[in-house]
Amino acid sequence: MASRQRGEVTAMTNNPEIGRMIATGATETNYHDLGNGAPVLLLHGSGPGVSAWANWRLPLQALSTQFRCLAPDLAGFGYTTTPDDFVFTRQAWLDQIIAFLDAAGVEKAHVIGNSFGGSMALALAIARPERVHRLVLMGSVGVPFELTAGLDAVWGYTPSFENMQSIMRIFAYNQALVGDDLVHMRYEASMRPGVQEAYARMFPAPRQRWVDAMSHSEPDIRGIKHKTLLVHGRDDKVIPPSTSMTMLNWIENSQLHIFGRCGHWTQIEHAAEFGRLVGNFLVAE
């Protein structure tokens, strides 16, 4: 894979979450750029301590054998540099994504969005349909639903090892995946200077309003003409599978795959199957 890797880890660090930096308006975006072929933009979720690498490290290995995979840290997450007065809104994140595509020289890409990133993938497809080829929405936010206890806990996270362990257990159906090393890594990431301060500003209580703010109107979603793959874990405690059923009904050219024995971590709990499913969808006639 090294011969196909564009976004190599910065030489001064052994931290795999740090890739390259690129100017994107008010932010300087940390991103990973691996593989050759048709570009694929991967947009991560909004869990505490998340980064593009933490979210997409397994799919990047699979998909970069066929595609050029670009995985940015959105503002407020990972190692992207964000001004202290940055206002976290769907429009601000969308502006960053468009600026990132422009700076990376990508006119049009397949877009894969996970959870919160799914709402941003939808936002791009609605606002700039010419920039999107095919859509993959995984456990996606983007349509109205009642705030789950799981999502309330995720967005309401306050730093401690125990709290991070509890959040990771909400994400995973397979509890064996929630080892101390993973919990410690995500906890330490959430404790980096400025990270929790930014996270606390994104989704303060009452949090139903942020579900609503990240939702798109039914006419806008029905207007999406892109070929779309919806993926969801049957046992997801964060984003209910009913959201994907709603999008299946609203997006005309769509299909849905539901994984049993799977929580919110489809790309981790069923990594090999997820990679094959997405890869086949992106190249199918």
PDB file of C-alpha atoms in Angstrom:
ATOM      1  CA  MET A   1       0.000   0.000   0.000  1.00  0.00           C
ATOM      2  CA  ALA A   2       2.944   2.348   0.597  1.00  0.00           C
ATOM      3  CA  SER A   3       3.536   2.829  -3.126  1.00  0.00           C
ATOM      4  CA  ARG A   4      -0.033   4.142  -3.485  1.00  0.00           C
ATOM      5  CA  GLN A   5       0.029   6.368  -0.421  1.00  0.00           C
ATOM      6  CA  ARG A   6      -0.074  10.107  -1.081  1.00  0.00           C
ATOM      7  CA  GLY A   7      -0.885  11.400   2.401  1.00  0.00           C
ATOM      8  CA  GLU A   8       2.027   9.914   4.286  1.00  0.00           C
ATOM      9  CA  VAL A   9       2.241  10.460   8.027  1.00  0.00           C
ATOM     10  CA  THR A  10       4.264  13.540   8.882  1.00  0.00           C
ATOM     11  CA  ALA A  11       7.894  12.556   9.312  1.00  0.00           C
ATOM     12  CA  MET A  12       8.180  14.294  12.679  1.00  0.00           C
ATOM     13  CA  THR A  13       5.604  12.106  14.406  1.00  0.00           C
ATOM     14  CA  ASN A  14       4.634   8.467  14.771  1.00  0.00           C
ATOM     15  CA  ASN A  15       0.977   9.398  15.277  1.00  0.00           C
ATOM     16  CA  PRO A  16      -0.988   7.762  12.428  1.00  0.00           C
ATOM     17  CA  GLU A  17      -3.860  10.229  12.899  1.00  0.00           C
ATOM     18  CA  ILE A  18      -1.683  13.028  11.513  1.00  0.00           C
ATOM     19  CA  GLY A  19      -1.461  13.122   7.731  1.00  0.00           C
ATOM     20  CA  ARG A  20      -1.044  16.254   5.636  1.00  0.00           C
ATOM     21  CA  MET A  21      -2.258  19.802   6.214  1.00  0.00           C
ATOM     22  CA  ILE A  22      -4.057  21.907   3.634  1.00  0.00           C
ATOM     23  CA  ALA A  23      -5.528  25.420   3.817  1.00  0.00           C
ATOM     24  CA  THR A  24      -9.349  25.423   3.765  1.00  0.00           C
ATOM     25  CA  GLY A  25     -10.544  28.946   4.439  1.00  0.00           C
ATOM     26  CA  ALA A  26     -10.794  29.621   8.167  1.00  0.00           C
ATOM     27  CA  THR A  27      -9.313  26.216   8.977  1.00  0.00           C
ATOM     28  CA  GLU A  28      -6.202  24.263   8.148  1.00  0.00           C
ATOM     29  CA  THR A  29      -7.365  20.728   7.526  1.00  0.00           C
ATOM     30  CA  ASN A  30      -5.501  17.593   8.536  1.00  0.00           C
ATOM     31  CA  TYR A  31      -6.234  14.829   6.045  1.00  0.00           C
ATOM     32  CA  HIS A  32      -5.166  11.481   4.664  1.00  0.00           C
ATOM     33  CA  ASP A  33      -4.764  10.901   0.929  1.00  0.00           C
ATOM     34  CA  LEU A  34      -4.160   7.273  -0.038  1.00  0.00           C
ATOM     35  CA  GLY A  35      -4.420   5.251  -3.210  1.00  0.00           C
ATOM     36  CA  ASN A  36      -4.978   5.916  -6.905  1.00  0.00           C
ATOM     37  CA  GLY A  37      -8.083   5.940  -9.025  1.00  0.00           C
ATOM     38  CA  ALA A  38     -11.446   7.648  -8.799  1.00  0.00           C
ATOM     39  CA  PRO A  39     -11.522   9.959  -5.749  1.00  0.00           C
ATOM     40  CA  VAL A  40     -13.522   8.932  -2.689  1.00  0.00           C
ATOM     41  CA  LEU A  41     -14.210  11.457   0.075  1.00  0.00           C
ATOM     42  CA  LEU A  42     -14.743   9.901   3.528  1.00  0.00           C
ATOM     43  CA  LEU A  43     -16.509  12.053   6.144  1.00  0.00           C
ATOM     44  CA  HIS A  44     -16.231  10.884   9.756  1.00  0.00           C
ATOM     45  CA  GLY A  45     -18.722  10.848  12.611  1.00  0.00           C
ATOM     46  CA  SER A  46     -18.947  13.098  15.681  1.00  0.00           C
ATOM     47  CA  GLY A  47     -17.907  10.882  18.591  1.00  0.00           C
ATOM     48  CA  PRO A  48     -15.589  12.293  21.275  1.00  0.00           C
ATOM     49  CA  GLY A  49     -11.918  11.970  20.396  1.00  0.00           C
ATOM     50  CA  VAL A  50     -12.736  10.954  16.837  1.00  0.00           C
ATOM     51  CA  SER A  51     -10.578  11.705  13.814  1.00  0.00           C
ATOM     52  CA  ALA A  52     -10.716  10.693  10.185  1.00  0.00           C
ATOM     53  CA  TRP A  53      -8.043   8.065  10.804  1.00  0.00           C
ATOM     54  CA  ALA A  54      -9.747   6.630  13.912  1.00  0.00           C
ATOM     55  CA  ASN A  55     -13.027   6.387  11.999  1.00  0.00           C
ATOM     56  CA  TRP A  56     -11.781   5.161   8.627  1.00  0.00           C
ATOM     57  CA  ARG A  57      -8.481   3.324   9.247  1.00  0.00           C
ATOM     58  CA  LEU A  58      -9.888  -0.070   8.185  1.00  0.00           C
ATOM     59  CA  PRO A  59     -11.886   1.048   5.106  1.00  0.00           C
ATOM     60  CA  LEU A  60      -8.890   3.110   3.975  1.00  0.00           C
ATOM     61  CA  GLN A  61      -6.812  -0.069   3.790  1.00  0.00           C
ATOM     62  CA  ALA A  62      -9.446  -1.834   1.694  1.00  0.00           C
ATOM     63  CA  LEU A  63     -10.611   0.996  -0.569  1.00  0.00           C
ATOM     64  CA  SER A  64      -7.215   2.537  -1.330  1.00  0.00           C
ATOM     65  CA  THR A  65      -6.370  -0.527  -3.441  1.00  0.00           C
ATOM     66  CA  GLN A  66      -8.968   0.702  -5.981  1.00  0.00           C
ATOM     67  CA  PHE A  67      -9.545   4.390  -5.297  1.00  0.00           C
ATOM     68  CA  ARG A  68      -7.894   7.615  -4.246  1.00  0.00           C
ATOM     69  CA  CYS A  69      -9.245   7.975  -0.717  1.00  0.00           C
ATOM     70  CA  LEU A  70      -9.350  11.403   0.948  1.00  0.00           C
ATOM     71  CA  ALA A  71     -10.288  11.516   4.639  1.00  0.00           C
ATOM     72  CA  PRO A  72     -10.235  14.969   6.281  1.00  0.00           C
ATOM     73  CA  ASP A  73     -10.676  15.912   9.926  1.00  0.00           C
ATOM     74  CA  LEU A  74     -13.660  18.273   9.988  1.00  0.00           C
ATOM     75  CA  ALA A  75     -13.407  21.468  12.018  1.00  0.00           C
ATOM     76  CA  GLY A  76     -13.320  20.785  15.747  1.00  0.00           C
ATOM     77  CA  PHE A  77     -12.153  17.192  15.295  1.00  0.00           C
ATOM     78  CA  GLY A  78      -8.820  15.436  15.064  1.00  0.00           C
ATOM     79  CA  TYR A  79      -5.818  17.548  14.128  1.00  0.00           C
ATOM     80  CA  THR A  80      -7.486  20.178  11.953  1.00  0.00           C
ATOM     81  CA  THR A  81      -6.589  23.685  13.142  1.00  0.00           C
ATOM     82  CA  THR A  82      -9.762  25.584  14.026  1.00  0.00           C
ATOM     83  CA  PRO A  83     -10.002  29.200  15.270  1.00  0.00           C
ATOM     84  CA  ASP A  84     -11.221  29.606  18.844  1.00  0.00           C
ATOM     85  CA  ASP A  85     -14.186  31.661  17.614  1.00  0.00           C
ATOM     86  CA  PHE A  86     -15.208  29.163  14.917  1.00  0.00           C
ATOM     87  CA  VAL A  87     -18.997  28.710  14.890  1.00  0.00           C
ATOM     88  CA  PHE A  88     -19.877  25.059  14.350  1.00  0.00           C
ATOM     89  CA  THR A  89     -22.753  24.879  11.900  1.00  0.00           C
ATOM     90  CA  ARG A  90     -23.699  22.596   9.029  1.00  0.00           C
ATOM     91  CA  GLN A  91     -22.958  25.432   6.610  1.00  0.00           C
ATOM     92  CA  ALA A  92     -19.516  26.065   8.125  1.00  0.00           C
ATOM     93  CA  TRP A  93     -18.589  22.376   7.828  1.00  0.00           C
ATOM     94  CA  LEU A  94     -19.944  22.333   4.259  1.00  0.00           C
ATOM     95  CA  ASP A  95     -17.820  25.365   3.368  1.00  0.00           C
ATOM     96  CA  GLN A  96     -14.764  23.527   4.738  1.00  0.00           C
ATOM     97  CA  ILE A  97     -15.565  20.395   2.695  1.00  0.00           C
ATOM     98  CA  ILE A  98     -15.951  22.353  -0.541  1.00  0.00           C
ATOM     99  CA  ALA A  99     -12.742  24.293   0.171  1.00  0.00           C
ATOM    100  CA  PHE A 100     -10.987  20.987   0.860  1.00  0.00           C
ATOM    101  CA  LEU A 101     -12.087  19.473  -2.453  1.00  0.00           C
ATOM    102  CA  ASP A 102     -10.971  22.617  -4.253  1.00  0.00           C
ATOM    103  CA  ALA A 103      -7.586  22.660  -2.529  1.00  0.00           C
ATOM    104  CA  ALA A 104      -7.052  18.944  -3.188  1.00  0.00           C
ATOM    105  CA  GLY A 105      -7.847  19.424  -6.873  1.00  0.00           C
ATOM    106  CA  VAL A 106     -10.915  17.177  -6.813  1.00  0.00           C
ATOM    107  CA  GLU A 107     -13.800  18.285  -9.007  1.00  0.00           C
ATOM    108  CA  LYS A 108     -16.056  15.292  -8.308  1.00  0.00           C
ATOM    109  CA  ALA A 109     -15.873  12.396  -5.864  1.00  0.00           C
ATOM    110  CA  HIS A 110     -17.761   9.465  -4.488  1.00  0.00           C
ATOM    111  CA  VAL A 111     -18.748  10.470  -0.940  1.00  0.00           C
ATOM    112  CA  ILE A 112     -18.990   8.174   2.088  1.00  0.00           C
ATOM    113  CA  GLY A 113     -20.504   9.704   5.221  1.00  0.00           C
ATOM    114  CA  ASN A 114     -20.669   8.118   8.660  1.00  0.00           C
ATOM    115  CA  SER A 115     -23.333   9.313  11.121  1.00  0.00           C
ATOM    116  CA  PHE A 116     -22.768  13.096  11.440  1.00  0.00           C
ATOM    117  CA  GLY A 117     -20.632  12.779   8.304  1.00  0.00           C
ATOM    118  CA  GLY A 118     -23.668  11.354   6.534  1.00  0.00           C
ATOM    119  CA  SER A 119     -25.538  14.585   7.105  1.00  0.00           C
ATOM    120  CA  MET A 120     -22.568  16.444   5.626  1.00  0.00           C
ATOM    121  CA  ALA A 121     -22.485  14.093   2.620  1.00  0.00           C
ATOM    122  CA  LEU A 122     -26.167  14.852   2.074  1.00  0.00           C
ATOM    123  CA  ALA A 123     -25.462  18.578   2.441  1.00  0.00           C
ATOM    124  CA  LEU A 124     -22.831  18.384  -0.297  1.00  0.00           C
ATOM    125  CA  ALA A 125     -25.092  16.356  -2.609  1.00  0.00           C
ATOM    126  CA  ILE A 126     -27.936  18.855  -2.111  1.00  0.00           C
ATOM    127  CA  ALA A 127     -25.926  22.085  -2.363  1.00  0.00           C
ATOM    128  CA  ARG A 128     -23.322  21.015  -4.941  1.00  0.00           C
ATOM    129  CA  PRO A 129     -24.658  17.936  -6.750  1.00  0.00           C
ATOM    130  CA  GLU A 130     -22.080  18.329  -9.508  1.00  0.00           C
ATOM    131  CA  ARG A 131     -19.305  17.592  -6.986  1.00  0.00           C
ATOM    132  CA  VAL A 132     -20.729  14.170  -6.045  1.00  0.00           C
ATOM    133  CA  HIS A 133     -20.645  10.952  -8.059  1.00  0.00           C
ATOM    134  CA  ARG A 134     -22.157   8.257  -5.789  1.00  0.00           C
ATOM    135  CA  LEU A 135     -23.232   8.426  -2.150  1.00  0.00           C
ATOM    136  CA  VAL A 136     -22.682   5.960   0.685  1.00  0.00           C
ATOM    137  CA  LEU A 137     -24.477   6.840   3.932  1.00  0.00           C
ATOM    138  CA  MET A 138     -23.592   4.727   6.966  1.00  0.00           C
ATOM    139  CA  GLY A 139     -25.658   5.002  10.159  1.00  0.00           C
ATOM    140  CA  SER A 140     -26.436   8.447   8.855  1.00  0.00           C
ATOM    141  CA  VAL A 141     -27.855  11.532  10.494  1.00  0.00           C
ATOM    142  CA  GLY A 142     -29.787  13.777   8.121  1.00  0.00           C
ATOM    143  CA  VAL A 143     -33.514  13.114   8.574  1.00  0.00           C
ATOM    144  CA  PRO A 144     -35.735  13.872  11.584  1.00  0.00           C
ATOM    145  CA  PHE A 145     -35.711  11.369  14.460  1.00  0.00           C
ATOM    146  CA  GLU A 146     -36.145  11.436  18.205  1.00  0.00           C
ATOM    147  CA  LEU A 147     -32.844  11.886  20.037  1.00  0.00           C
ATOM    148  CA  THR A 148     -31.685   8.509  21.335  1.00  0.00           C
ATOM    149  CA  ALA A 149     -30.185   8.009  24.784  1.00  0.00           C
ATOM    150  CA  GLY A 150     -27.063   6.775  23.015  1.00  0.00           C
ATOM    151  CA  LEU A 151     -26.594   9.921  20.930  1.00  0.00           C
ATOM    152  CA  ASP A 152     -27.393  12.123  23.923  1.00  0.00           C
ATOM    153  CA  ALA A 153     -24.611  10.373  25.838  1.00  0.00           C
ATOM    154  CA  VAL A 154     -22.169  10.658  22.913  1.00  0.00           C
ATOM    155  CA  TRP A 155     -22.745  14.376  22.396  1.00  0.00           C
ATOM    156  CA  GLY A 156     -22.841  14.994  26.162  1.00  0.00           C
ATOM    157  CA  TYR A 157     -19.474  13.297  26.840  1.00  0.00           C
ATOM    158  CA  THR A 158     -17.262  14.772  29.547  1.00  0.00           C
ATOM    159  CA  PRO A 159     -13.683  13.476  29.732  1.00  0.00           C
ATOM    160  CA  SER A 160     -12.866  10.475  31.887  1.00  0.00           C
ATOM    161  CA  PHE A 161     -11.670   6.983  31.107  1.00  0.00           C
ATOM    162  CA  GLU A 162     -14.918   5.548  32.487  1.00  0.00           C
ATOM    163  CA  ASN A 163     -17.100   7.865  30.402  1.00  0.00           C
ATOM    164  CA  MET A 164     -15.165   7.061  27.236  1.00  0.00           C
ATOM    165  CA  GLN A 165     -15.469   3.349  27.972  1.00  0.00           C
ATOM    166  CA  SER A 166     -19.219   3.765  28.360  1.00  0.00           C
ATOM    167  CA  ILE A 167     -19.445   5.625  25.027  1.00  0.00           C
ATOM    168  CA  MET A 168     -17.410   2.978  23.212  1.00  0.00           C
ATOM    169  CA  ARG A 169     -19.709   0.280  24.612  1.00  0.00           C
ATOM    170  CA  ILE A 170     -22.721   2.156  23.235  1.00  0.00           C
ATOM    171  CA  PHE A 171     -21.119   2.202  19.784  1.00  0.00           C
ATOM    172  CA  ALA A 172     -20.242  -1.489  19.591  1.00  0.00           C
ATOM    173  CA  TYR A 173     -22.491  -4.535  19.448  1.00  0.00           C
ATOM    174  CA  ASN A 174     -19.432  -6.737  19.921  1.00  0.00           C
ATOM    175  CA  GLN A 175     -18.222  -5.664  23.349  1.00  0.00           C
ATOM    176  CA  ALA A 176     -14.955  -7.552  22.866  1.00  0.00           C
ATOM    177  CA  LEU A 177     -13.892  -4.699  20.573  1.00  0.00           C
ATOM    178  CA  VAL A 178     -13.942  -2.258  23.474  1.00  0.00           C
ATOM    179  CA  GLY A 179     -10.542  -3.009  24.972  1.00  0.00           C
ATOM    180  CA  ASP A 180      -8.612  -0.776  27.338  1.00  0.00           C
ATOM    181  CA  ASP A 181      -6.150   0.218  24.598  1.00  0.00           C
ATOM    182  CA  LEU A 182      -8.901   1.577  22.365  1.00  0.00           C
ATOM    183  CA  VAL A 183     -10.598   3.369  25.242  1.00  0.00           C
ATOM    184  CA  HIS A 184      -7.315   4.883  26.389  1.00  0.00           C
ATOM    185  CA  MET A 185      -6.468   6.056  22.860  1.00  0.00           C
ATOM    186  CA  ARG A 186      -9.823   7.785  22.405  1.00  0.00           C
ATOM    187  CA  TYR A 187      -9.772   9.208  25.933  1.00  0.00           C
ATOM    188  CA  GLU A 188      -6.299  10.700  25.402  1.00  0.00           C
ATOM    189  CA  ALA A 189      -7.449  12.147  22.072  1.00  0.00           C
ATOM    190  CA  SER A 190     -10.411  13.794  23.796  1.00  0.00           C
ATOM    191  CA  MET A 191      -8.058  15.357  26.363  1.00  0.00           C
ATOM    192  CA  ARG A 192      -5.756  17.132  23.909  1.00  0.00           C
ATOM    193  CA  PRO A 193      -5.641  20.911  24.505  1.00  0.00           C
ATOM    194  CA  GLY A 194      -8.724  22.621  23.126  1.00  0.00           C
ATOM    195  CA  VAL A 195     -10.457  19.439  21.967  1.00  0.00           C
ATOM    196  CA  GLN A 196     -13.058  19.104  24.720  1.00  0.00           C
ATOM    197  CA  GLU A 197     -13.687  22.845  24.720  1.00  0.00           C
ATOM    198  CA  ALA A 198     -14.570  22.684  21.031  1.00  0.00           C
ATOM    199  CA  TYR A 199     -16.599  19.503  21.443  1.00  0.00           C
ATOM    200  CA  ALA A 200     -18.652  20.989  24.278  1.00  0.00           C
ATOM    201  CA  ARG A 201     -19.556  23.942  22.034  1.00  0.00           C
ATOM    202  CA  MET A 202     -20.866  21.786  19.198  1.00  0.00           C
ATOM    203  CA  PHE A 203     -23.886  20.019  20.660  1.00  0.00           C
ATOM    204  CA  PRO A 204     -24.850  21.487  24.062  1.00  0.00           C
ATOM    205  CA  ALA A 205     -28.080  20.407  25.741  1.00  0.00           C
ATOM    206  CA  PRO A 206     -30.931  20.279  24.933  1.00  0.00           C
ATOM    207  CA  ARG A 207     -29.631  18.138  22.072  1.00  0.00           C
ATOM    208  CA  GLN A 208     -32.768  17.373  20.079  1.00  0.00           C
ATOM    209  CA  ARG A 209     -32.235  20.765  18.422  1.00  0.00           C
ATOM    210  CA  TRP A 210     -28.933  19.545  16.947  1.00  0.00           C
ATOM    211  CA  VAL A 211     -30.595  16.452  15.488  1.00  0.00           C
ATOM    212  CA  ASP A 212     -33.049  18.866  13.891  1.00  0.00           C
ATOM    213  CA  ALA A 213     -30.302  21.256  12.773  1.00  0.00           C
ATOM    214  CA  MET A 214     -28.410  18.444  11.027  1.00  0.00           C
ATOM    215  CA  SER A 215     -31.572  17.207   9.283  1.00  0.00           C
ATOM    216  CA  HIS A 216     -32.460  18.120   5.708  1.00  0.00           C
ATOM    217  CA  SER A 217     -35.916  18.767   4.346  1.00  0.00           C
ATOM    218  CA  GLU A 218     -37.826  15.963   2.682  1.00  0.00           C
ATOM    219  CA  PRO A 219     -38.012  17.831  -0.670  1.00  0.00           C
ATOM    220  CA  ASP A 220     -34.239  18.393  -0.644  1.00  0.00           C
ATOM    221  CA  ILE A 221     -33.492  14.735   0.008  1.00  0.00           C
ATOM    222  CA  ARG A 222     -36.079  13.575  -2.519  1.00  0.00           C
ATOM    223  CA  GLY A 223     -34.303  15.814  -5.014  1.00  0.00           C
ATOM    224  CA  ILE A 224     -31.070  13.779  -4.743  1.00  0.00           C
ATOM    225  CA  LYS A 225     -30.520  11.902  -7.994  1.00  0.00           C
ATOM    226  CA  HIS A 226     -27.198  10.259  -7.129  1.00  0.00           C
ATOM    227  CA  LYS A 227     -26.980   6.497  -6.883  1.00  0.00           C
ATOM    228  CA  THR A 228     -26.982   5.911  -3.123  1.00  0.00           C
ATOM    229  CA  LEU A 229     -26.028   3.021  -0.845  1.00  0.00           C
ATOM    230  CA  LEU A 230     -27.432   3.117   2.689  1.00  0.00           C
ATOM    231  CA  VAL A 231     -25.712   0.980   5.329  1.00  0.00           C
ATOM    232  CA  HIS A 232     -26.867   0.495   8.918  1.00  0.00           C
ATOM    233  CA  GLY A 233     -26.314  -1.768  11.906  1.00  0.00           C
ATOM    234  CA  ARG A 234     -29.504  -3.448  13.035  1.00  0.00           C
ATOM    235  CA  ASP A 235     -28.499  -3.007  16.688  1.00  0.00           C
ATOM    236  CA  ASP A 236     -27.382   0.647  16.430  1.00  0.00           C
ATOM    237  CA  LYS A 237     -28.086   2.439  19.746  1.00  0.00           C
ATOM    238  CA  VAL A 238     -26.892   5.838  18.513  1.00  0.00           C
ATOM    239  CA  ILE A 239     -28.721   6.433  15.231  1.00  0.00           C
ATOM    240  CA  PRO A 240     -31.873   4.314  14.789  1.00  0.00           C
ATOM    241  CA  PRO A 241     -32.067   2.154  11.644  1.00  0.00           C
ATOM    242  CA  SER A 242     -35.378   3.890  10.878  1.00  0.00           C
ATOM    243  CA  THR A 243     -33.365   6.868   9.581  1.00  0.00           C
ATOM    244  CA  SER A 244     -31.961   4.739   6.780  1.00  0.00           C
ATOM    245  CA  MET A 245     -35.434   3.380   6.040  1.00  0.00           C
ATOM    246  CA  THR A 246     -36.667   6.962   5.703  1.00  0.00           C
ATOM    247  CA  MET A 247     -33.847   7.811   3.306  1.00  0.00           C
ATOM    248  CA  LEU A 248     -34.508   4.627   1.322  1.00  0.00           C
ATOM    249  CA  ASN A 249     -38.053   5.879   0.790  1.00  0.00           C
ATOM    250  CA  TRP A 250     -37.002   9.445  -0.023  1.00  0.00           C
ATOM    251  CA  ILE A 251     -33.996   8.846  -2.313  1.00  0.00           C
ATOM    252  CA  GLU A 252     -35.276   7.323  -5.544  1.00  0.00           C
ATOM    253  CA  ASN A 253     -32.044   5.667  -6.717  1.00  0.00           C
ATOM    254  CA  SER A 254     -31.101   4.033  -3.414  1.00  0.00           C
ATOM    255  CA  GLN A 255     -30.550   0.650  -1.834  1.00  0.00           C
ATOM    256  CA  LEU A 256     -30.160  -0.407   1.795  1.00  0.00           C
ATOM    257  CA  HIS A 257     -27.942  -3.012   3.450  1.00  0.00           C
ATOM    258  CA  ILE A 258     -28.541  -3.784   7.139  1.00  0.00           C
ATOM    259  CA  PHE A 259     -25.928  -5.736   9.106  1.00  0.00           C
ATOM    260  CA  GLY A 260     -27.231  -7.940  11.916  1.00  0.00           C
ATOM    261  CA  ARG A 261     -25.216  -8.254  15.132  1.00  0.00           C
ATOM    262  CA  CYS A 262     -23.875  -4.777  14.488  1.00  0.00           C
ATOM    263  CA  GLY A 263     -24.054  -1.474  16.314  1.00  0.00           C
ATOM    264  CA  HIS A 264     -22.925   1.957  15.126  1.00  0.00           C
ATOM    265  CA  TRP A 265     -19.504   0.686  13.986  1.00  0.00           C
ATOM    266  CA  THR A 266     -20.425  -1.022  10.703  1.00  0.00           C
ATOM    267  CA  GLN A 267     -17.022  -0.215   9.193  1.00  0.00           C
ATOM    268  CA  ILE A 268     -15.239  -1.790  12.196  1.00  0.00           C
ATOM    269  CA  GLU A 269     -17.511  -4.635  13.290  1.00  0.00           C
ATOM    270  CA  HIS A 270     -17.945  -5.881   9.708  1.00  0.00           C
ATOM    271  CA  ALA A 271     -14.852  -4.335   8.158  1.00  0.00           C
ATOM    272  CA  ALA A 272     -14.171  -6.863   5.401  1.00  0.00           C
ATOM    273  CA  GLU A 273     -17.813  -7.103   4.306  1.00  0.00           C
ATOM    274  CA  PHE A 274     -18.205  -3.333   4.467  1.00  0.00           C
ATOM    275  CA  GLY A 275     -15.136  -2.832   2.270  1.00  0.00           C
ATOM    276  CA  ARG A 276     -16.387  -5.319  -0.325  1.00  0.00           C
ATOM    277  CA  LEU A 277     -19.918  -3.913  -0.273  1.00  0.00           C
ATOM    278  CA  VAL A 278     -18.804  -0.332  -0.763  1.00  0.00           C
ATOM    279  CA  GLY A 279     -16.095  -1.165  -3.295  1.00  0.00           C
ATOM    280  CA  ASN A 280     -18.498  -3.175  -5.436  1.00  0.00           C
ATOM    281  CA  PHE A 281     -21.146  -0.446  -5.234  1.00  0.00           C
ATOM    282  CA  LEU A 282     -18.741   2.263  -6.369  1.00  0.00           C
ATOM    283  CA  VAL A 283     -17.591   0.351  -9.460  1.00  0.00           C
ATOM    284  CA  ALA A 284     -20.872  -1.277 -10.485  1.00  0.00           C
ATOM    285  CA  GLU A 285     -22.398  -0.205 -13.792  1.00  0.00           C
TER     286      GLU A 285
END
